[in-house]
mmCIF file of N, CA and C in Angstrom:
data_model
loop_
_atom_site.group_PDB
_atom_site.id
_atom_site.type_symbol
_atom_site.label_atom_id
_atom_site.label_comp_id
_atom_site.label_asym_id
_atom_site.label_seq_id
_atom_site.Cartn_x
_atom_site.Cartn_y
_atom_site.Cartn_z
ATOM 1 N N MET A 13 79.336 37.694 -44.787
ATOM 2 C CA MET A 13 78.441 37.161 -45.693
ATOM 3 C C MET A 13 77.320 38.127 -45.972
ATOM 4 N N ASN A 14 77.031 38.465 -47.241
ATOM 5 C CA ASN A 14 75.937 39.474 -47.493
ATOM 6 C C ASN A 14 74.661 38.740 -47.603
ATOM 7 N N GLU A 15 73.515 39.480 -47.760
ATOM 8 C CA GLU A 15 72.187 38.916 -47.790
ATOM 9 C C GLU A 15 72.025 37.923 -48.922
ATOM 10 N N THR A 16 72.636 38.197 -50.096
ATOM 11 C CA THR A 16 72.469 37.317 -51.199
ATOM 12 C C THR A 16 73.105 35.974 -50.922
ATOM 13 N N ASP A 17 74.316 36.063 -50.307
ATOM 14 C CA ASP A 17 74.977 34.767 -49.900
ATOM 15 C C ASP A 17 74.194 34.004 -48.928
ATOM 16 N N LYS A 18 73.555 34.661 -47.990
ATOM 17 C CA LYS A 18 72.700 34.006 -46.981
ATOM 18 C C LYS A 18 71.515 33.356 -47.719
ATOM 19 N N LEU A 19 70.930 33.998 -48.656
ATOM 20 C CA LEU A 19 69.816 33.383 -49.412
ATOM 21 C C LEU A 19 70.213 32.117 -50.209
ATOM 22 N N ARG A 20 71.450 32.154 -50.634
ATOM 23 C CA ARG A 20 71.949 31.007 -51.381
ATOM 24 C C ARG A 20 72.086 29.823 -50.503
ATOM 25 N N VAL A 21 72.244 30.069 -49.249
ATOM 26 C CA VAL A 21 72.298 28.998 -48.221
ATOM 27 C C VAL A 21 70.944 28.594 -47.848
ATOM 28 N N LEU A 22 70.088 29.600 -47.589
ATOM 29 C CA LEU A 22 68.724 29.356 -47.017
ATOM 30 C C LEU A 22 67.764 28.688 -48.057
ATOM 31 N N LEU A 23 67.807 29.088 -49.304
ATOM 32 C CA LEU A 23 66.919 28.590 -50.279
ATOM 33 C C LEU A 23 66.871 27.085 -50.417
ATOM 34 N N PRO A 24 68.068 26.435 -50.517
ATOM 35 C CA PRO A 24 68.019 24.964 -50.662
ATOM 36 C C PRO A 24 67.427 24.280 -49.382
ATOM 37 N N HIS A 25 67.709 24.921 -48.251
ATOM 38 C CA HIS A 25 67.138 24.378 -46.999
ATOM 39 C C HIS A 25 65.645 24.535 -46.996
ATOM 40 N N TRP A 26 65.114 25.663 -47.410
ATOM 41 C CA TRP A 26 63.670 25.899 -47.429
ATOM 42 C C TRP A 26 63.034 24.933 -48.449
ATOM 43 N N ILE A 27 63.637 24.722 -49.621
ATOM 44 C CA ILE A 27 63.101 23.862 -50.646
ATOM 45 C C ILE A 27 63.007 22.429 -50.088
ATOM 46 N N GLU A 28 64.052 21.957 -49.485
ATOM 47 C CA GLU A 28 64.055 20.583 -48.931
ATOM 48 C C GLU A 28 63.067 20.505 -47.809
ATOM 49 N N HIS A 29 62.989 21.503 -46.958
ATOM 50 C CA HIS A 29 62.041 21.421 -45.833
ATOM 51 C C HIS A 29 60.526 21.431 -46.306
ATOM 52 N N ASN A 30 60.309 22.203 -47.318
ATOM 53 C CA ASN A 30 58.941 22.205 -47.860
ATOM 54 C C ASN A 30 58.491 20.841 -48.458
ATOM 55 N N GLY A 31 59.476 20.276 -49.189
ATOM 56 C CA GLY A 31 59.249 18.978 -49.716
ATOM 57 C C GLY A 31 58.909 17.900 -48.643
ATOM 58 N N GLU A 32 59.606 17.988 -47.581
ATOM 59 C CA GLU A 32 59.440 17.028 -46.452
ATOM 60 C C GLU A 32 58.017 17.271 -45.889
ATOM 61 N N HIS A 33 57.654 18.548 -45.720
ATOM 62 C CA HIS A 33 56.289 18.832 -45.136
ATOM 63 C C HIS A 33 55.194 18.355 -46.087
ATOM 64 N N ALA A 34 55.380 18.656 -47.392
ATOM 65 C CA ALA A 34 54.308 18.251 -48.358
ATOM 66 C C ALA A 34 54.156 16.748 -48.356
ATOM 67 N N SER A 35 55.254 16.041 -48.312
ATOM 68 C CA SER A 35 55.131 14.553 -48.303
ATOM 69 C C SER A 35 54.430 14.040 -47.037
ATOM 70 N N GLU A 36 54.768 14.662 -45.913
ATOM 71 C CA GLU A 36 54.133 14.286 -44.693
ATOM 72 C C GLU A 36 52.629 14.626 -44.710
ATOM 73 N N PHE A 37 52.224 15.774 -45.259
ATOM 74 C CA PHE A 37 50.881 16.198 -45.410
ATOM 75 C C PHE A 37 50.090 15.083 -46.229
ATOM 76 N N LYS A 38 50.702 14.733 -47.357
ATOM 77 C CA LYS A 38 50.058 13.702 -48.214
ATOM 78 C C LYS A 38 49.898 12.409 -47.564
ATOM 79 N N LYS A 39 50.859 11.990 -46.804
ATOM 80 C CA LYS A 39 50.764 10.705 -46.085
ATOM 81 C C LYS A 39 49.596 10.734 -45.116
ATOM 82 N N TRP A 40 49.531 11.775 -44.323
ATOM 83 C CA TRP A 40 48.482 11.897 -43.354
ATOM 84 C C TRP A 40 47.107 12.161 -43.999
ATOM 85 N N ALA A 41 47.070 12.771 -45.085
ATOM 86 C CA ALA A 41 45.806 13.005 -45.776
ATOM 87 C C ALA A 41 45.107 11.683 -46.085
ATOM 88 N N GLU A 42 45.883 10.652 -46.471
ATOM 89 C CA GLU A 42 45.326 9.363 -46.818
ATOM 90 C C GLU A 42 44.638 8.761 -45.644
ATOM 91 N N LYS A 43 44.953 9.133 -44.453
ATOM 92 C CA LYS A 43 44.391 8.518 -43.220
ATOM 93 C C LYS A 43 43.166 9.346 -42.720
ATOM 94 N N ALA A 44 42.843 10.374 -43.366
ATOM 95 C CA ALA A 44 41.777 11.289 -42.859
ATOM 96 C C ALA A 44 40.513 11.060 -43.640
ATOM 97 N N GLU A 45 39.456 11.459 -42.928
ATOM 98 C CA GLU A 45 38.033 11.426 -43.577
ATOM 99 C C GLU A 45 38.110 12.358 -44.833
ATOM 100 N N PRO A 46 37.212 12.172 -45.795
ATOM 101 C CA PRO A 46 37.305 12.872 -47.052
ATOM 102 C C PRO A 46 37.424 14.426 -46.943
ATOM 103 N N ALA A 47 36.602 15.074 -46.122
ATOM 104 C CA ALA A 47 36.674 16.563 -46.079
ATOM 105 C C ALA A 47 38.029 17.016 -45.510
ATOM 106 N N VAL A 48 38.507 16.309 -44.518
ATOM 107 C CA VAL A 48 39.832 16.643 -43.894
ATOM 108 C C VAL A 48 40.925 16.373 -44.916
ATOM 109 N N ARG A 49 40.773 15.201 -45.623
ATOM 110 C CA ARG A 49 41.778 14.830 -46.598
ATOM 111 C C ARG A 49 41.904 15.935 -47.690
ATOM 112 N N GLU A 50 40.788 16.430 -48.178
ATOM 113 C CA GLU A 50 40.823 17.423 -49.196
ATOM 114 C C GLU A 50 41.526 18.738 -48.718
ATOM 115 N N ALA A 51 41.209 19.141 -47.493
ATOM 116 C CA ALA A 51 41.835 20.264 -46.907
ATOM 117 C C ALA A 51 43.394 20.114 -46.777
ATOM 118 N N ILE A 52 43.769 18.948 -46.311
ATOM 119 C CA ILE A 52 45.239 18.679 -46.170
ATOM 120 C C ILE A 52 45.894 18.647 -47.558
ATOM 121 N N LEU A 53 45.232 17.994 -48.495
ATOM 122 C CA LEU A 53 45.877 17.922 -49.847
ATOM 123 C C LEU A 53 45.935 19.323 -50.471
ATOM 124 N N ALA A 54 44.957 20.171 -50.187
ATOM 125 C CA ALA A 54 45.006 21.560 -50.693
ATOM 126 C C ALA A 54 46.258 22.224 -50.092
ATOM 127 N N ALA A 55 46.505 22.040 -48.781
ATOM 128 C CA ALA A 55 47.647 22.634 -48.148
ATOM 129 C C ALA A 55 48.882 22.069 -48.751
ATOM 130 N N ALA A 56 48.985 20.780 -49.068
ATOM 131 C CA ALA A 56 50.166 20.193 -49.685
ATOM 132 C C ALA A 56 50.384 20.781 -51.057
ATOM 133 N N SER A 57 49.366 21.033 -51.780
ATOM 134 C CA SER A 57 49.417 21.653 -53.115
ATOM 135 C C SER A 57 50.012 23.041 -53.014
ATOM 136 N N LEU A 58 49.578 23.802 -52.035
ATOM 137 C CA LEU A 58 50.096 25.082 -51.819
ATOM 138 C C LEU A 58 51.628 25.067 -51.455
ATOM 139 N N MET A 59 51.945 24.038 -50.617
ATOM 140 C CA MET A 59 53.373 23.912 -50.260
ATOM 141 C C MET A 59 54.167 23.597 -51.537
ATOM 142 N N ASP A 60 53.651 22.760 -52.412
ATOM 143 C CA ASP A 60 54.350 22.438 -53.653
ATOM 144 C C ASP A 60 54.535 23.631 -54.530
ATOM 145 N N GLU A 61 53.501 24.501 -54.556
ATOM 146 C CA GLU A 61 53.597 25.735 -55.338
ATOM 147 C C GLU A 61 54.631 26.637 -54.713
ATOM 148 N N ALA A 62 54.665 26.714 -53.388
ATOM 149 C CA ALA A 62 55.698 27.567 -52.725
ATOM 150 C C ALA A 62 57.122 26.998 -53.076
ATOM 151 N N THR A 63 57.241 25.679 -53.143
ATOM 152 C CA THR A 63 58.547 25.146 -53.508
ATOM 153 C C THR A 63 58.966 25.560 -54.921
ATOM 154 N N VAL A 64 57.972 25.529 -55.849
ATOM 155 C CA VAL A 64 58.301 25.978 -57.221
ATOM 156 C C VAL A 64 58.791 27.405 -57.211
ATOM 157 N N ARG A 65 58.074 28.256 -56.425
ATOM 158 C CA ARG A 65 58.550 29.694 -56.348
ATOM 159 C C ARG A 65 59.874 29.834 -55.778
ATOM 160 N N LEU A 66 60.203 29.047 -54.709
ATOM 161 C CA LEU A 66 61.483 29.083 -54.092
ATOM 162 C C LEU A 66 62.611 28.625 -55.081
ATOM 163 N N ARG A 67 62.290 27.634 -55.887
ATOM 164 C CA ARG A 67 63.233 27.217 -56.876
ATOM 165 C C ARG A 67 63.489 28.303 -57.929
ATOM 166 N N GLU A 68 62.376 29.003 -58.276
ATOM 167 C CA GLU A 68 62.561 30.170 -59.220
ATOM 168 C C GLU A 68 63.491 31.213 -58.603
ATOM 169 N N ALA A 69 63.309 31.452 -57.340
ATOM 170 C CA ALA A 69 64.163 32.444 -56.699
ATOM 171 C C ALA A 69 65.558 31.939 -56.651
ATOM 172 N N GLN A 70 65.813 30.644 -56.383
ATOM 173 C CA GLN A 70 67.162 30.054 -56.415
ATOM 174 C C GLN A 70 67.739 30.220 -57.720
ATOM 175 N N ASN A 71 66.980 30.014 -58.786
ATOM 176 C CA ASN A 71 67.570 30.122 -60.185
ATOM 177 C C ASN A 71 67.910 31.545 -60.464
ATOM 178 N N LEU A 72 67.116 32.491 -60.041
ATOM 179 C CA LEU A 72 67.333 33.862 -60.258
ATOM 180 C C LEU A 72 68.557 34.369 -59.555
ATOM 181 N N ILE A 73 68.744 33.913 -58.312
ATOM 182 C CA ILE A 73 69.870 34.402 -57.464
ATOM 183 C C ILE A 73 71.206 33.704 -57.889
ATOM 184 N N GLY A 74 71.059 32.587 -58.470
ATOM 185 C CA GLY A 74 72.217 31.743 -58.837
ATOM 186 C C GLY A 74 72.615 30.878 -57.705
ATOM 187 N N LYS A 75 73.038 29.690 -58.089
ATOM 188 C CA LYS A 75 73.314 28.713 -57.042
ATOM 189 C C LYS A 75 74.619 28.952 -56.464
#
């Protein structure tokens, strides 16, 4: 298996994993005080952006 084939396997895993983390962040953010909530939600937003970029990579590499 070459590096491109490995990425075709890894990218869907990373995308799913990021989504799970972002959901968990958002769930816990609702339980936190306002300043902490904002920091956690900012992290979740960055995770969502990373997922968008990973999907772009997945589209470029071909499924």
